[in-house]
Coordinates of C-alpha atoms and ligand atoms in Angstrom, one line a residue:
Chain A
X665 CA 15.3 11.9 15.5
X666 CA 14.5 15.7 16.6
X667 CA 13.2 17.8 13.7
X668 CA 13.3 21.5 14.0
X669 CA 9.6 21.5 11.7
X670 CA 7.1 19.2 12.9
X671 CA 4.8 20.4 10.0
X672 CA 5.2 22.0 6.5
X673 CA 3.0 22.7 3.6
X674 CA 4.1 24.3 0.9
X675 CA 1.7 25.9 -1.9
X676 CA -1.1 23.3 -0.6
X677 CA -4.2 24.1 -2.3
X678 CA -7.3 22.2 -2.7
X679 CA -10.2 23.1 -5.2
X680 CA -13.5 21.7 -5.2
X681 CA -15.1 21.3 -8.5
X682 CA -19.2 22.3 -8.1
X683 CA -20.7 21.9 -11.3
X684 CA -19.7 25.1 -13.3
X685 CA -18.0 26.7 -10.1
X686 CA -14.5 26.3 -9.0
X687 CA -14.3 26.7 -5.1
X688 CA -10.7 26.8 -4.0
X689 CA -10.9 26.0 -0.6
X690 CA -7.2 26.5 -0.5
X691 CA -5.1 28.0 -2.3
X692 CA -1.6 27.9 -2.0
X693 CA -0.9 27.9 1.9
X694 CA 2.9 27.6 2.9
X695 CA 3.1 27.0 6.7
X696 CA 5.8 26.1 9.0
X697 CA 4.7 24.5 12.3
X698 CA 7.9 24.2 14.9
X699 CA 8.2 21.0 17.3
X700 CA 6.2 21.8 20.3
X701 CA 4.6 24.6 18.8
X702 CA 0.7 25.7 19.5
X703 CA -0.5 26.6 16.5
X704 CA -4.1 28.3 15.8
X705 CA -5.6 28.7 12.4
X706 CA -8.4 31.0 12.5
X707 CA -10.5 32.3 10.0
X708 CA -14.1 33.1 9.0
X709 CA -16.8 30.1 8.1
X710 CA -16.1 29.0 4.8
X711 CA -12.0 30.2 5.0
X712 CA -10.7 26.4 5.0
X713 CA -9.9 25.7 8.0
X714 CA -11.2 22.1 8.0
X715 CA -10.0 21.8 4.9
X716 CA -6.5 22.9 5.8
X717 CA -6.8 20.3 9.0
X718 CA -7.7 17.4 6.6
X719 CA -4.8 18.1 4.4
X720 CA -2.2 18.3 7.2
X721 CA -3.6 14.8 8.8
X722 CA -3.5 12.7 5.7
X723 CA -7.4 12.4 5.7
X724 CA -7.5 14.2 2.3
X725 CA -6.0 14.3 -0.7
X726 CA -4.3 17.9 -1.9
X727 CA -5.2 19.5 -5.4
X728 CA -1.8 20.6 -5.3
X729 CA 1.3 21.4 -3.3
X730 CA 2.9 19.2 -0.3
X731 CA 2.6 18.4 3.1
X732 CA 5.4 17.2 5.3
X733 CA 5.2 15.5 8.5
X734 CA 8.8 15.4 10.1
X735 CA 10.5 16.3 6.7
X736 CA 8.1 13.1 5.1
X737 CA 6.3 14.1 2.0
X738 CA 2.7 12.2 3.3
X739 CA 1.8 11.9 -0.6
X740 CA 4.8 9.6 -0.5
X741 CA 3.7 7.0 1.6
X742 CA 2.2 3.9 0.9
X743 CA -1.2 2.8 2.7
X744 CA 0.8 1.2 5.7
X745 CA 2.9 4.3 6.5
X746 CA 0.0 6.2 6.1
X747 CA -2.2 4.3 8.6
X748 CA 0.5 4.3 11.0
X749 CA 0.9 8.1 10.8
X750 CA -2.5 8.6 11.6
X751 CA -2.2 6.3 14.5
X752 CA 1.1 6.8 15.8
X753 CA 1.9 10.3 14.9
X754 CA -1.3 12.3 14.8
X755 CA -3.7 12.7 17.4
X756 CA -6.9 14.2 16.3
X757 CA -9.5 15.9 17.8
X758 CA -13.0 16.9 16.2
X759 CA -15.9 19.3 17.1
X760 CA -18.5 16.7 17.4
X761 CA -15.7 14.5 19.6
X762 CA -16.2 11.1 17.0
X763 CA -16.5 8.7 19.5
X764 CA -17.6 5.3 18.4
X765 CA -21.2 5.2 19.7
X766 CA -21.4 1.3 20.7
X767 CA -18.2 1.7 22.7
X768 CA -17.5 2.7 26.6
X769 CA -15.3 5.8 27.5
X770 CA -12.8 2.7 28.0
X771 CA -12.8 1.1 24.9
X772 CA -12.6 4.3 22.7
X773 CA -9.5 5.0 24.0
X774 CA -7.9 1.7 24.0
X775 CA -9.1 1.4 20.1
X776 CA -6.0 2.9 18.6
X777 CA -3.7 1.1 21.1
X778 CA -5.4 -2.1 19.2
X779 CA -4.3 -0.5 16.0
X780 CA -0.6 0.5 18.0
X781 CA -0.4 -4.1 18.5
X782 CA -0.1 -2.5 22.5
X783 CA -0.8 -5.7 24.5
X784 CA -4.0 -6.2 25.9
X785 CA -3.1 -5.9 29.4
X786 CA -1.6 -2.9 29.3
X787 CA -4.0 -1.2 26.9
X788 CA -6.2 -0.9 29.6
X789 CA -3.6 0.1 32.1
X790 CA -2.8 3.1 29.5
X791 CA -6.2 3.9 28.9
X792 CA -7.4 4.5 32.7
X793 CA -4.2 6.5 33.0
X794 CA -5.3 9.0 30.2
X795 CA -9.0 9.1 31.6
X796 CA -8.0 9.4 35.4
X797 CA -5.9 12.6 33.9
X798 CA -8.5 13.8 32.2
X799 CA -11.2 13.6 35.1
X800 CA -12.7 10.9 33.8
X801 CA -11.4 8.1 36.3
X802 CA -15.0 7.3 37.3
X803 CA -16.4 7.4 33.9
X804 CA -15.2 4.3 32.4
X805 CA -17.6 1.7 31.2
X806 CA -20.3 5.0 30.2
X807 CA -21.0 4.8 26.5
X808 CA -20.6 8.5 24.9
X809 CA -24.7 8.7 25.0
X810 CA -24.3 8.6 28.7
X811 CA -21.5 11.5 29.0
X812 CA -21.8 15.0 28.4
X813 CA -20.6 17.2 25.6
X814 CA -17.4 18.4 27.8
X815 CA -17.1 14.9 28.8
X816 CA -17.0 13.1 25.2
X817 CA -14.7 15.8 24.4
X818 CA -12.3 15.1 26.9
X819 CA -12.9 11.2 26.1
X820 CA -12.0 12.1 22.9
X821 CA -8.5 13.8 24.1
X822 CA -7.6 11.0 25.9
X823 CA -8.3 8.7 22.9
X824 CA -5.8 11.5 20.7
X825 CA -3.3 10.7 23.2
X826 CA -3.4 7.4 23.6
X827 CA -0.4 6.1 21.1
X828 CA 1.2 9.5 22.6
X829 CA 1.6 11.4 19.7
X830 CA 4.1 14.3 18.5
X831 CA 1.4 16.0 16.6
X832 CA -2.5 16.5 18.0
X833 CA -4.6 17.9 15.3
X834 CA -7.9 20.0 16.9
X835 CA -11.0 20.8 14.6
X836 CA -12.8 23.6 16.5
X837 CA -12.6 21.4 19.4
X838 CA -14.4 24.2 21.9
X839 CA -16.7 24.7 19.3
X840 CA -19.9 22.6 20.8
X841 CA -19.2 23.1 24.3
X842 CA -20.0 26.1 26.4
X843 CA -17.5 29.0 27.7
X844 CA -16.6 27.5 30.7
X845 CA -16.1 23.6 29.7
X846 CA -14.6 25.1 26.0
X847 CA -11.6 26.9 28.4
X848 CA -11.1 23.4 30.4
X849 CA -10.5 22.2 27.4
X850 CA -8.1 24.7 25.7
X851 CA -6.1 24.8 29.6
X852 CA -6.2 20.6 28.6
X853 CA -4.5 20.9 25.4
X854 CA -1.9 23.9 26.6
X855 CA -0.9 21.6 29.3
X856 CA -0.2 18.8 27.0
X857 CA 1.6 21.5 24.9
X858 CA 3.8 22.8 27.9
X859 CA 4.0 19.7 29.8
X860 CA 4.7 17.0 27.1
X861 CA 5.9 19.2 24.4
X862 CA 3.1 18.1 22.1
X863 CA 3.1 19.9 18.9
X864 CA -0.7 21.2 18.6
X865 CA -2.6 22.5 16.0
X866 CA -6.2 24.2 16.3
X867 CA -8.4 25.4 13.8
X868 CA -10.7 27.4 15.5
X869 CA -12.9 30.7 15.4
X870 CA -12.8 30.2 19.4
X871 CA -10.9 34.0 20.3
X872 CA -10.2 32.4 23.7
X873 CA -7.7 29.7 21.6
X874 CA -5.6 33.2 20.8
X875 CA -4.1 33.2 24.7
X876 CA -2.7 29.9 24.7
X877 CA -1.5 30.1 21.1
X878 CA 2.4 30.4 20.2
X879 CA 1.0 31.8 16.8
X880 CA -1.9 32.3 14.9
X881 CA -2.5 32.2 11.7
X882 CA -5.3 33.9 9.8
X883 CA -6.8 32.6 6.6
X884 CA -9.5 33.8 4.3
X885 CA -10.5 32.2 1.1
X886 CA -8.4 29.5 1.5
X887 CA -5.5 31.8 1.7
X888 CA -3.1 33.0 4.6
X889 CA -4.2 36.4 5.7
X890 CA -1.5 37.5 8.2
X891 CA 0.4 35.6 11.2
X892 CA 0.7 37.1 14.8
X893 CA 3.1 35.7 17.2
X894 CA 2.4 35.3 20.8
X895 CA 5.0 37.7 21.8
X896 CA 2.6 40.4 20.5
X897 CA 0.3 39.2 22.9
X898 CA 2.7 37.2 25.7
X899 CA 3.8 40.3 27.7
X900 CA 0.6 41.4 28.2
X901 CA -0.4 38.0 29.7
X902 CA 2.2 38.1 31.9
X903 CA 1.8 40.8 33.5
X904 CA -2.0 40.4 34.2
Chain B
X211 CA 14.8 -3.2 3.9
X212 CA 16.3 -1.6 6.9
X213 CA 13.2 -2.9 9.0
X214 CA 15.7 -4.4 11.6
X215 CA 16.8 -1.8 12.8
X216 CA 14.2 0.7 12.8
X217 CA 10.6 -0.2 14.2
X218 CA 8.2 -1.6 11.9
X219 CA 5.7 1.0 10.5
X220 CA 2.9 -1.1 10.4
X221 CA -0.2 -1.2 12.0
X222 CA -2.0 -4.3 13.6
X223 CA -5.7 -5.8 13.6
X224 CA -5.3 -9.5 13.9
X225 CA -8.3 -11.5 12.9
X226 CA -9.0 -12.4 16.9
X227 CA -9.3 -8.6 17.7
X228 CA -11.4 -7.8 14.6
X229 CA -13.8 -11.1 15.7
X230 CA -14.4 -9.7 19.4
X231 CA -15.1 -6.2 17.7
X232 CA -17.7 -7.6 15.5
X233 CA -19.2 -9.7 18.2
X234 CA -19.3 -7.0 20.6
X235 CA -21.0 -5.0 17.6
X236 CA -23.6 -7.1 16.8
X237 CA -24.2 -7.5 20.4
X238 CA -24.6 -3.6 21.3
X239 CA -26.7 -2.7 18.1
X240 CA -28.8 -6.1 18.4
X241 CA -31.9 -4.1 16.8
X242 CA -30.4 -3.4 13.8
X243 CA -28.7 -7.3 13.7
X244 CA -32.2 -8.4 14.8
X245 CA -33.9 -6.9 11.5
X246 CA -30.9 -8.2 9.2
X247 CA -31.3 -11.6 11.0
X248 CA -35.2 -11.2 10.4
X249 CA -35.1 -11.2 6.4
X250 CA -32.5 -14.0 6.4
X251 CA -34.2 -16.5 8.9
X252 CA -37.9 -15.3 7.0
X253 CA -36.0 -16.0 3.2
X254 CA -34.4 -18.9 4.2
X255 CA -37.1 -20.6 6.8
X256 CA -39.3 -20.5 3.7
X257 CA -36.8 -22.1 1.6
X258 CA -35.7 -24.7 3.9
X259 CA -39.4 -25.5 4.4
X260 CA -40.5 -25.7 0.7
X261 CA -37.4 -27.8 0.0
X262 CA -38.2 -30.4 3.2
X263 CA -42.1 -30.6 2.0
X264 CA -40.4 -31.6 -1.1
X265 CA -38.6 -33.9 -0.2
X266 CA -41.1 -35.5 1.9
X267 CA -43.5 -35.2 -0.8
X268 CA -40.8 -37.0 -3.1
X269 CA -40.6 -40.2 -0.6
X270 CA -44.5 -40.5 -0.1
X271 CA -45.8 -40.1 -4.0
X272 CA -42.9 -40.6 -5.8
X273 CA -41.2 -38.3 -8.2
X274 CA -43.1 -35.7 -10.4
X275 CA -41.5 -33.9 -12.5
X276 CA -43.4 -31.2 -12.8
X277 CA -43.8 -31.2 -8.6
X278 CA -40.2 -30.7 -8.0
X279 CA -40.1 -28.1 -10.7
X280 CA -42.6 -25.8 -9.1
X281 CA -41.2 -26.3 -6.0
X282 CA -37.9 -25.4 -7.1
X283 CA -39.0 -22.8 -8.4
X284 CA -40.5 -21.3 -5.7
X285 CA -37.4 -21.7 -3.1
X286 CA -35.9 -19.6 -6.1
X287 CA -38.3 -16.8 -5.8
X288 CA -37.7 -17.1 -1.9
X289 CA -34.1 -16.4 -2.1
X290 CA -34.7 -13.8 -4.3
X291 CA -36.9 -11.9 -2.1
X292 CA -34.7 -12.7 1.1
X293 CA -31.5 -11.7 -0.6
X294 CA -33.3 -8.1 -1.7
X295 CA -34.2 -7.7 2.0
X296 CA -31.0 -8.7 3.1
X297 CA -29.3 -5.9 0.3
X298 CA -31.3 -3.9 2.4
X299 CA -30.9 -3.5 5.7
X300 CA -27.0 -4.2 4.8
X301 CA -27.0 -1.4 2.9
X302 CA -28.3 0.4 5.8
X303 CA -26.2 -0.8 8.5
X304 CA -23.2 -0.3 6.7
X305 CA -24.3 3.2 5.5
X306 CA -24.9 4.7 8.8
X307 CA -21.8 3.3 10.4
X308 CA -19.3 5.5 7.3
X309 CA -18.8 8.1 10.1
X310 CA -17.4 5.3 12.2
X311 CA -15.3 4.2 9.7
X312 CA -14.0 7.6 8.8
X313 CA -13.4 7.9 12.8
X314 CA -11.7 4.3 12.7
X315 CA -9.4 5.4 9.9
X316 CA -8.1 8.3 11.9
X317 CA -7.2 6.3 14.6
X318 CA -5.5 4.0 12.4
X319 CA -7.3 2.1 10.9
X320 CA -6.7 0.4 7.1
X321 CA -9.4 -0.3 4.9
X322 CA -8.6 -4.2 5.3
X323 CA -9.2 -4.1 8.9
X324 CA -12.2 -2.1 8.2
X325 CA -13.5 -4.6 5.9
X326 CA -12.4 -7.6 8.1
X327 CA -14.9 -6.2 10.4
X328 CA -17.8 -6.5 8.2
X329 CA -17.3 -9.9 6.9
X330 CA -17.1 -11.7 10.6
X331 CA -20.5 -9.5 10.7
X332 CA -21.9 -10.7 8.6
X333 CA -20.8 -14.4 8.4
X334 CA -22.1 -14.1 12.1
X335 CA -25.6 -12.7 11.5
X336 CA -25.4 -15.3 8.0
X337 CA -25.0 -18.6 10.1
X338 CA -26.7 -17.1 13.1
X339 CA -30.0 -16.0 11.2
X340 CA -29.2 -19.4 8.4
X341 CA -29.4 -21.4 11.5
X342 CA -32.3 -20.1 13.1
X343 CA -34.2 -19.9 9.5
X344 CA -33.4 -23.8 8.3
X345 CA -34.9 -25.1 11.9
X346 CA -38.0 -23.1 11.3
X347 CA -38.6 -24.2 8.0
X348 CA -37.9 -27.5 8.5
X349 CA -40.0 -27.2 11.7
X350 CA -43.1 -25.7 9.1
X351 CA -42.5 -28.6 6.6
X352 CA -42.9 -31.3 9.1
X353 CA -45.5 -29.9 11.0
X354 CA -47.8 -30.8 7.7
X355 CA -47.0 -33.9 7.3
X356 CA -46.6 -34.9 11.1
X357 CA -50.2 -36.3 11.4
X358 CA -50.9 -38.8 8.3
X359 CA -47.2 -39.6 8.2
X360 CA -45.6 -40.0 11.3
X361 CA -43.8 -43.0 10.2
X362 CA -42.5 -41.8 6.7
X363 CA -41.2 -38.7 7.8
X364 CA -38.4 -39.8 10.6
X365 CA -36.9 -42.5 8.1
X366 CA -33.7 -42.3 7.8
X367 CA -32.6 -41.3 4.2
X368 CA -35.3 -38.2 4.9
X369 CA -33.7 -37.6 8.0
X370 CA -30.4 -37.4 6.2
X371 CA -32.0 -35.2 3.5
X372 CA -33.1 -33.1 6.1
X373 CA -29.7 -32.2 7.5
X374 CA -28.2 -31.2 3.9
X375 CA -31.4 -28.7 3.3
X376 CA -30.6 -27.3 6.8
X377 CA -27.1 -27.4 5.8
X378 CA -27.6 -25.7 2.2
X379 CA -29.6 -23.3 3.9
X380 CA -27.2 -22.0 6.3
X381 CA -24.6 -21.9 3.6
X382 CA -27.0 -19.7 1.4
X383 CA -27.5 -17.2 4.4
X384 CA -24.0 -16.8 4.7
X385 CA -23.4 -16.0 1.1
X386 CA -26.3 -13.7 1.0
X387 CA -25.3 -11.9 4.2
X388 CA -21.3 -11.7 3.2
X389 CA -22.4 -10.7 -0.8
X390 CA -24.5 -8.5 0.4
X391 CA -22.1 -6.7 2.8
X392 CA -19.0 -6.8 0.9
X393 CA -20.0 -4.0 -1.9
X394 CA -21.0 -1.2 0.7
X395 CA -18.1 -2.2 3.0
X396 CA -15.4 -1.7 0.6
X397 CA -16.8 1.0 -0.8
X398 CA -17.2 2.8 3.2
X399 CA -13.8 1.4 3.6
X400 CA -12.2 3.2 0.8
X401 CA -13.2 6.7 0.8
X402 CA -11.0 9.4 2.2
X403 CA -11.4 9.8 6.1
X404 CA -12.6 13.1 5.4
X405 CA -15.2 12.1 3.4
X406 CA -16.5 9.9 5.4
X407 CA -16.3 12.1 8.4
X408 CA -18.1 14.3 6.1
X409 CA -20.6 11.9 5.4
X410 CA -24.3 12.5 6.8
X411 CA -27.7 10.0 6.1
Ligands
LIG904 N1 -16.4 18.2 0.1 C1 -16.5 19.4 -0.4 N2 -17.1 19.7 -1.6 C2 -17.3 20.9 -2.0 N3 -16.9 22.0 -1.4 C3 -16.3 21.9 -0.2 C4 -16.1 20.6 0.4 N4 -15.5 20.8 1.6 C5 -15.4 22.1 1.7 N5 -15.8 22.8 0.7 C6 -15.8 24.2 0.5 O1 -14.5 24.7 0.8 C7 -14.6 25.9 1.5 C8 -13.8 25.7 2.8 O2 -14.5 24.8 3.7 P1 -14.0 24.4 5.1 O3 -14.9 23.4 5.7 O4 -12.6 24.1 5.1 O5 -14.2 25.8 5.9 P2 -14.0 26.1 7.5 O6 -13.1 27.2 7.5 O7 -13.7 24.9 8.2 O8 -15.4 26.6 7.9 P3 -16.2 26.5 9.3 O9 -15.6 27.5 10.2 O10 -17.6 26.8 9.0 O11 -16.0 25.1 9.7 C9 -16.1 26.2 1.7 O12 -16.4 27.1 0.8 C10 -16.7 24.9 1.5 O13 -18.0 25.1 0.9
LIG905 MG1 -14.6 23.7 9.7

């Protein structure tokens, strides 16, 4: 089934109690994210956008307010579905990339194919797919020690895309790499965007995100700022 | 229960995957197995050998009450001290692996699987280190013996005495190793993913 919203929150908010202080990390964020959208949520330190990435995956728990995954309310679900939302519907990508340390390049990406009951066989056959597309075809057994920042990183993709998922959830994923390998890996993710129709979502203080993005969404203190389309900024790319 | 018909929402781990993933484990972070392994072959090579000179003791003299007391009482102390160093250095290993687990969760993971992990750790570094510790005691015990009482010591009801302390031995290091494991585990295994991402030594 097609749904016209791949993601919605609606009045999610998410306080932290510190002590005395309250810090409302969120508070009350009402987002629509289309199918095959590229969303960016960008925002000074401190504005929630990690928070806000949590809450959308199902790795957090929400103070208050909803989050729906193709029109499922995740707070719904029941540890199974859960599990099998993270590893069937979400991708998700993180500024310091996650890899298991112990494993190869390989093995990190066939990992959530285990968790997908994908065959042995052709686990692997997936996996050195995903890497070869990545650039990573001769980097296979290399443990993430062995493999640069930009390479873990793009390891890391082709682990989020291993179970080919409709959603792929980015934390500041340019945010430890340098300008040139940060832009190889925002083309990366616009590709998969354009070419696969994956719905992505970035939060991100990266400005170069802002040309691949569809929209972006602004937050501050855990609230939405304003939203700017890409229209605002597509004709002006086009004619460069 | 529609499950026919749509495709069944549920993730897999069977126990053969989760076995070569804790193999494979241990195997690539041997140091940190090697210093688990260390206090359970030290804790249980020392009881293993207090409970063979025992039983030695027993065959040659004859009970004494008073004998098998102390020496009971110091294979106690023993396990004791081998099952606080085993708290340890579990408490470690499973510690400074919660960013893994968060990572694990994400890619779909459930806190079962996560779990299922640590136990075949565990039992494997128990039997592994149980094994290694009830040979070495036992080696110790008859080593003292070995010269006055060559004869007494490789009769057969010591021999099969000798086999059941081995065997009680590598039983204890697997319950040590699996208690000891199971606490941190579950609690690693249930946190959010993001707290666990989160997480730092
Ligand atoms: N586990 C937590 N406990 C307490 N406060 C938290 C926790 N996580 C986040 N916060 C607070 O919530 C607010 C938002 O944090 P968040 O990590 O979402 O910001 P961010 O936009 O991702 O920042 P950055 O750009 O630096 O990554 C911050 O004020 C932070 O201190
Ligand atoms: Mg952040």
């Amino acid at each position: 089934m097609r749904y016209e919203y791949t993601v919605e929150t609606e009045d999610l908010a998410k306080y932290y109690q510190l002590g005395e202080v309250v810090v409302k990390a969120l508070d009350g964020i009402d987002l629509r994210i289309r199918r095959g959208e590229y969303l960016s949520i960008m925002g000074p330190s401190g504005s929630g956008k990690t928070t806000l990435f949590n809450m959308i995956g199902g790795l957090d728990r929400p103070t208050r307010g909803r989050v729906y995954i193709d029109e499922v309310d995740i707070s719904k679900l029941d540890a199974y579905e859960l599990a099998w939302l993270r590893c069937r519907k979400i991708g998700y990508i993180f500024q310091t990339f996650n890899l298991i340390p112990v494993l190869t390049a390989l093995e990190n990406v066939t990992l959530p194919m285990i968790f997908a009951g994908v065959p042995r066989e052709e686990r692997m056959r997936r996996a050195i797919e995903i890497l070869n597309r990545v650039g990573l075809g001769d980097r296979l057994h290399h443990k993430p020690a062995e493999l640069s920042g930009g390479q873990q990183q793009r390891v890391a993709i082709a682990r989020a895309l291993a179970n080919d998922p409709v959603i792929v959830l980015a934390d500041e994923p340019t945010g430890n790499l340098d300008l040139h390998t940060g832009l190889e890996i925002i083309n990366m993710l616009r590709q998969l965007n354009v070419e696969k129709g994956v719905t992505i979502f970035t939060a991100t203080h990266d400005l170069k995100m802002i040309d691949v993005s569809d929209r972006i969404v602004w937050i501050r203190d855990g609230k939405v700022d304003r939203i700017e389309k890409r229209v605002d900024v597509v004709v002006g790319m086009e004619e460069i | 229960m529609s499950k026919s018909t749509v495709e069944s929402r549920e993730v897999k781990f069977p126990p053969g995957e989760a076995l070569r993933f804790s193999i494979e484990s241990i195997k690539r972070r041997f140091v940190r197995a090697l210093i688990t392994a260390v206090s359970i072959i030290l804790g249980i090579a020392f009881y293993v050998g207090l409970r063979t000179m025992s039983d030695i003791m027993l065959s040659i003299y004859g009970t004494s009450e008073a004998a098998k007391s102390y020496q009971l009482w110091m294979a106690m102390i023993s396990l004791i001290v081998c099952a606080v160093g085993i708290l340890n250095s579990m408490l470690m290993a499973v510690t400074e692996r919660t960013k893994e687990i968060g990572t694990m969760k994400c890619l779909g993971a459930m806190d079962g699987h996560i779990l299922m992990i640590f136990m075949f750790e565990a039992i494997l570094v128990g039997v592994i280190g149980g094994l290694i510790g009830a040979v070495v005691g036992w080696l110790a015990g008859l080593l003292i013996y070995i010269g006055e009482y060559m004869n007494v010591i490789f009769s057969s009801a010591l021999l099969t005495s000798y086999a059941m302390r081995m065997g009680e031995g590598i039983l204890i290091a697997m319950i040590l190793s699996v208690g000891a494991t199971i606490y941190p585990a579950y609690h690693a295994a249930s946190m959010d993913p993001a707290d666990a991402l989160r997480f730092e030594i």
